[in-house]
């Protein structure tokens, strides 16, 4: 599949829309079901609470299906996947798809040559994720375009991955959000750029993963998945920039990030 220059042309996301969408999330208090990795779970839950969402970290095989169907939005993050949890992800994705619950796939470290997560991520695509969120290497790996990445860290930029992301969005019907120095969000037709953020966001475990939860919360309230992913990305980037102004290091940055998220757009 070819991608033209016009298809890759990205407009910068509108901050005014982000403000509207943050207000909608705070008013809607979406129940956000996260089947995520244990390293990122606490920060993800606190990020969701900071924006007014209601986090739930249900991960038992007996409960994930029912919870995914009842939630406003679902995050499936394969960061610490195990042989036992693989079927949990499949069950949750299938239930969300059947129920029409918007769900986000975060293919952590997919494409780095790890067979279990690569296989499960491919199976998850069969259950039609609403949004796919990853770094450049993960998006390339999920699309089968390259093998790389250093675990959860990217060796490809968001610019590198953008043409493949556009093609992946067209093939799957999902919105694809690529994290990087500039984030890009595309549905295969429209592409938006979300600048901002700070390098400290890459130095605190779970910040990228928490963006997946944030996107799921926004998708549970905002009917347009591209808008939901772009507004969530813009909110986190703005909070990261502001938090870095007062942080003395990575520890204080993590606290400041939550403070900024809890006050941005708050009434």
PDB file of N, CA, C and O in Angstrom, residues 31-67:
ATOM      1  N   UNK A  31     -15.736   5.010  33.525  1.00  0.00           N
ATOM      2  CA  UNK A  31     -15.149   3.809  34.114  1.00  0.00           C
ATOM      3  C   UNK A  31     -14.178   3.230  33.095  1.00  0.00           C
ATOM      4  O   UNK A  31     -14.566   2.849  31.991  1.00  0.00           O
ATOM      5  N   UNK A  32     -12.899   3.192  33.459  1.00  0.00           N
ATOM      6  CA  UNK A  32     -11.852   2.806  32.521  1.00  0.00           C
ATOM      7  C   UNK A  32     -11.167   1.536  33.016  1.00  0.00           C
ATOM      8  O   UNK A  32     -10.493   1.537  34.045  1.00  0.00           O
ATOM      9  N   UNK A  33     -11.371   0.465  32.261  1.00  0.00           N
ATOM     10  CA  UNK A  33     -10.883  -0.860  32.632  1.00  0.00           C
ATOM     11  C   UNK A  33      -9.505  -1.064  32.024  1.00  0.00           C
ATOM     12  O   UNK A  33      -9.353  -1.059  30.800  1.00  0.00           O
ATOM     13  N   UNK A  34      -8.500  -1.238  32.869  1.00  0.00           N
ATOM     14  CA  UNK A  34      -7.122  -1.386  32.395  1.00  0.00           C
ATOM     15  C   UNK A  34      -6.587  -2.776  32.729  1.00  0.00           C
ATOM     16  O   UNK A  34      -6.420  -3.114  33.901  1.00  0.00           O
ATOM     17  N   UNK A  35      -6.335  -3.570  31.706  1.00  0.00           N
ATOM     18  CA  UNK A  35      -5.564  -4.796  31.875  1.00  0.00           C
ATOM     19  C   UNK A  35      -4.163  -4.415  31.425  1.00  0.00           C
ATOM     20  O   UNK A  35      -3.849  -4.395  30.232  1.00  0.00           O
ATOM     21  N   UNK A  36      -3.325  -4.070  32.387  1.00  0.00           N
ATOM     22  CA  UNK A  36      -2.053  -3.436  32.047  1.00  0.00           C
ATOM     23  C   UNK A  36      -0.910  -4.092  32.797  1.00  0.00           C
ATOM     24  O   UNK A  36      -1.118  -5.010  33.600  1.00  0.00           O
ATOM     25  N   UNK A  37       0.292  -3.636  32.537  1.00  0.00           N
ATOM     26  CA  UNK A  37       1.439  -4.271  33.184  1.00  0.00           C
ATOM     27  C   UNK A  37       1.600  -3.778  34.616  1.00  0.00           C
ATOM     28  O   UNK A  37       1.245  -2.652  34.943  1.00  0.00           O
ATOM     29  N   UNK A  38       2.136  -4.661  35.454  1.00  0.00           N
ATOM     30  CA  UNK A  38       2.176  -4.349  36.887  1.00  0.00           C
ATOM     31  C   UNK A  38       3.131  -3.207  37.193  1.00  0.00           C
ATOM     32  O   UNK A  38       2.993  -2.542  38.219  1.00  0.00           O
ATOM     33  N   UNK A  39       4.094  -2.938  36.330  1.00  0.00           N
ATOM     34  CA  UNK A  39       5.015  -1.830  36.552  1.00  0.00           C
ATOM     35  C   UNK A  39       4.284  -0.490  36.438  1.00  0.00           C
ATOM     36  O   UNK A  39       4.541   0.449  37.196  1.00  0.00           O
ATOM     37  N   UNK A  40       3.348  -0.412  35.483  1.00  0.00           N
ATOM     38  CA  UNK A  40       2.684   0.859  35.186  1.00  0.00           C
ATOM     39  C   UNK A  40       1.343   1.036  35.880  1.00  0.00           C
ATOM     40  O   UNK A  40       0.789   2.135  35.856  1.00  0.00           O
ATOM     41  N   UNK A  41       0.798  -0.028  36.471  1.00  0.00           N
ATOM     42  CA  UNK A  41      -0.573   0.029  36.983  1.00  0.00           C
ATOM     43  C   UNK A  41      -0.816   1.153  37.991  1.00  0.00           C
ATOM     44  O   UNK A  41      -1.799   1.893  37.864  1.00  0.00           O
ATOM     45  N   UNK A  42       0.015   1.346  39.010  1.00  0.00           N
ATOM     46  CA  UNK A  42      -0.278   2.413  39.983  1.00  0.00           C
ATOM     47  C   UNK A  42      -0.300   3.805  39.348  1.00  0.00           C
ATOM     48  O   UNK A  42      -1.198   4.605  39.626  1.00  0.00           O
ATOM     49  N   UNK A  43       0.695   4.107  38.514  1.00  0.00           N
ATOM     50  CA  UNK A  43       0.717   5.425  37.892  1.00  0.00           C
ATOM     51  C   UNK A  43      -0.474   5.599  36.959  1.00  0.00           C
ATOM     52  O   UNK A  43      -1.102   6.659  36.930  1.00  0.00           O
ATOM     53  N   UNK A  44      -0.807   4.560  36.204  1.00  0.00           N
ATOM     54  CA  UNK A  44      -1.961   4.644  35.300  1.00  0.00           C
ATOM     55  C   UNK A  44      -3.232   4.942  36.076  1.00  0.00           C
ATOM     56  O   UNK A  44      -4.034   5.797  35.676  1.00  0.00           O
ATOM     57  N   UNK A  45      -3.436   4.252  37.180  1.00  0.00           N
ATOM     58  CA  UNK A  45      -4.634   4.488  37.991  1.00  0.00           C
ATOM     59  C   UNK A  45      -4.658   5.914  38.522  1.00  0.00           C
ATOM     60  O   UNK A  45      -5.708   6.577  38.508  1.00  0.00           O
ATOM     61  N   UNK A  46      -3.522   6.411  38.972  1.00  0.00           N
ATOM     62  CA  UNK A  46      -3.475   7.773  39.510  1.00  0.00           C
ATOM     63  C   UNK A  46      -3.655   8.828  38.420  1.00  0.00           C
ATOM     64  O   UNK A  46      -4.264   9.873  38.664  1.00  0.00           O
ATOM     65  N   UNK A  47      -3.126   8.574  37.231  1.00  0.00           N
ATOM     66  CA  UNK A  47      -3.351   9.481  36.104  1.00  0.00           C
ATOM     67  C   UNK A  47      -4.841   9.556  35.787  1.00  0.00           C
ATOM     68  O   UNK A  47      -5.392  10.649  35.574  1.00  0.00           O
ATOM     69  N   UNK A  48      -5.506   8.418  35.774  1.00  0.00           N
ATOM     70  CA  UNK A  48      -6.944   8.407  35.489  1.00  0.00           C
ATOM     71  C   UNK A  48      -7.729   9.146  36.574  1.00  0.00           C
ATOM     72  O   UNK A  48      -8.637   9.938  36.267  1.00  0.00           O
ATOM     73  N   UNK A  49      -7.389   8.924  37.814  1.00  0.00           N
ATOM     74  CA  UNK A  49      -8.059   9.636  38.895  1.00  0.00           C
ATOM     75  C   UNK A  49      -7.838  11.143  38.785  1.00  0.00           C
ATOM     76  O   UNK A  49      -8.743  11.939  39.060  1.00  0.00           O
ATOM     77  N   UNK A  50      -6.646  11.541  38.365  1.00  0.00           N
ATOM     78  CA  UNK A  50      -6.320  12.963  38.278  1.00  0.00           C
ATOM     79  C   UNK A  50      -7.191  13.695  37.272  1.00  0.00           C
ATOM     80  O   UNK A  50      -7.447  14.894  37.429  1.00  0.00           O
ATOM     81  N   UNK A  51      -7.653  12.994  36.230  1.00  0.00           N
ATOM     82  CA  UNK A  51      -8.485  13.662  35.212  1.00  0.00           C
ATOM     83  C   UNK A  51      -9.971  13.418  35.434  1.00  0.00           C
ATOM     84  O   UNK A  51     -10.797  13.830  34.623  1.00  0.00           O
ATOM     85  N   UNK A  52     -10.309  12.732  36.527  1.00  0.00           N
ATOM     86  CA  UNK A  52     -11.713  12.530  36.845  1.00  0.00           C
ATOM     87  C   UNK A  52     -12.296  11.230  36.361  1.00  0.00           C
ATOM     88  O   UNK A  52     -13.501  10.982  36.510  1.00  0.00           O
ATOM     89  N   UNK A  53     -11.474  10.353  35.786  1.00  0.00           N
ATOM     90  CA  UNK A  53     -11.954   9.035  35.364  1.00  0.00           C
ATOM     91  C   UNK A  53     -11.939   8.077  36.553  1.00  0.00           C
ATOM     92  O   UNK A  53     -11.352   8.362  37.599  1.00  0.00           O
ATOM     93  N   UNK A  54     -12.579   6.938  36.373  1.00  0.00           N
ATOM     94  CA  UNK A  54     -12.654   5.918  37.423  1.00  0.00           C
ATOM     95  C   UNK A  54     -11.884   4.694  36.948  1.00  0.00           C
ATOM     96  O   UNK A  54     -12.328   3.982  36.047  1.00  0.00           O
ATOM     97  N   UNK A  55     -10.684   4.438  37.514  1.00  0.00           N
ATOM     98  CA  UNK A  55      -9.886   3.306  37.047  1.00  0.00           C
ATOM     99  C   UNK A  55     -10.315   1.991  37.671  1.00  0.00           C
ATOM    100  O   UNK A  55     -10.751   1.942  38.822  1.00  0.00           O
ATOM    101  N   UNK A  56     -10.177   0.920  36.897  1.00  0.00           N
ATOM    102  CA  UNK A  56     -10.386  -0.438  37.406  1.00  0.00           C
ATOM    103  C   UNK A  56      -9.316  -1.322  36.798  1.00  0.00           C
ATOM    104  O   UNK A  56      -9.105  -1.297  35.585  1.00  0.00           O
ATOM    105  N   UNK A  57      -8.634  -2.086  37.638  1.00  0.00           N
ATOM    106  CA  UNK A  57      -7.541  -2.935  37.175  1.00  0.00           C
ATOM    107  C   UNK A  57      -7.920  -4.409  37.334  1.00  0.00           C
ATOM    108  O   UNK A  57      -7.278  -5.171  38.036  1.00  0.00           O
ATOM    109  N   UNK A  58      -8.980  -4.815  36.674  1.00  0.00           N
ATOM    110  CA  UNK A  58      -9.487  -6.185  36.781  1.00  0.00           C
ATOM    111  C   UNK A  58      -8.756  -7.064  35.776  1.00  0.00           C
ATOM    112  O   UNK A  58      -8.741  -6.756  34.581  1.00  0.00           O
ATOM    113  N   UNK A  59      -8.154  -8.169  36.242  1.00  0.00           N
ATOM    114  CA  UNK A  59      -7.338  -8.970  35.333  1.00  0.00           C
ATOM    115  C   UNK A  59      -7.529 -10.476  35.507  1.00  0.00           C
ATOM    116  O   UNK A  59      -6.723 -11.264  35.020  1.00  0.00           O
ATOM    117  N   UNK A  60      -8.591 -10.899  36.190  1.00  0.00           N
ATOM    118  CA  UNK A  60      -8.846 -12.332  36.320  1.00  0.00           C
ATOM    119  C   UNK A  60      -9.671 -12.821  35.134  1.00  0.00           C
ATOM    120  O   UNK A  60     -10.550 -12.122  34.636  1.00  0.00           O
ATOM    121  N   UNK A  61      -9.390 -14.024  34.690  1.00  0.00           N
ATOM    122  CA  UNK A  61     -10.048 -14.569  33.511  1.00  0.00           C
ATOM    123  C   UNK A  61     -11.554 -14.654  33.706  1.00  0.00           C
ATOM    124  O   UNK A  61     -12.332 -14.509  32.758  1.00  0.00           O
ATOM    125  N   UNK A  62     -11.989 -14.873  34.968  1.00  0.00           N
ATOM    126  CA  UNK A  62     -13.425 -15.004  35.229  1.00  0.00           C
ATOM    127  C   UNK A  62     -14.165 -13.678  35.143  1.00  0.00           C
ATOM    128  O   UNK A  62     -15.384 -13.661  34.994  1.00  0.00           O
ATOM    129  N   UNK A  63     -13.453 -12.551  35.246  1.00  0.00           N
ATOM    130  CA  UNK A  63     -14.121 -11.261  35.358  1.00  0.00           C
ATOM    131  C   UNK A  63     -13.858 -10.281  34.217  1.00  0.00           C
ATOM    132  O   UNK A  63     -14.638  -9.349  34.018  1.00  0.00           O
ATOM    133  N   UNK A  64     -12.776 -10.485  33.466  1.00  0.00           N
ATOM    134  CA  UNK A  64     -12.402  -9.450  32.495  1.00  0.00           C
ATOM    135  C   UNK A  64     -13.459  -9.235  31.417  1.00  0.00           C
ATOM    136  O   UNK A  64     -13.699  -8.100  30.979  1.00  0.00           O
ATOM    137  N   UNK A  65     -14.103 -10.307  30.983  1.00  0.00           N
ATOM    138  CA  UNK A  65     -15.094 -10.171  29.922  1.00  0.00           C
ATOM    139  C   UNK A  65     -16.264  -9.303  30.335  1.00  0.00           C
ATOM    140  O   UNK A  65     -16.652  -8.364  29.636  1.00  0.00           O
ATOM    141  N   UNK A  66     -16.821  -9.594  31.495  1.00  0.00           N
ATOM    142  CA  UNK A  66     -17.950  -8.819  31.979  1.00  0.00           C
ATOM    143  C   UNK A  66     -17.581  -7.380  32.256  1.00  0.00           C
ATOM    144  O   UNK A  66     -18.358  -6.463  31.971  1.00  0.00           O
ATOM    145  N   UNK A  67     -16.377  -7.182  32.787  1.00  0.00           N
ATOM    146  CA  UNK A  67     -15.963  -5.821  33.100  1.00  0.00           C
ATOM    147  C   UNK A  67     -15.698  -5.024  31.838  1.00  0.00           C
ATOM    148  O   UNK A  67     -16.040  -3.847  31.739  1.00  0.00           O
TER     149      UNK A  67
END
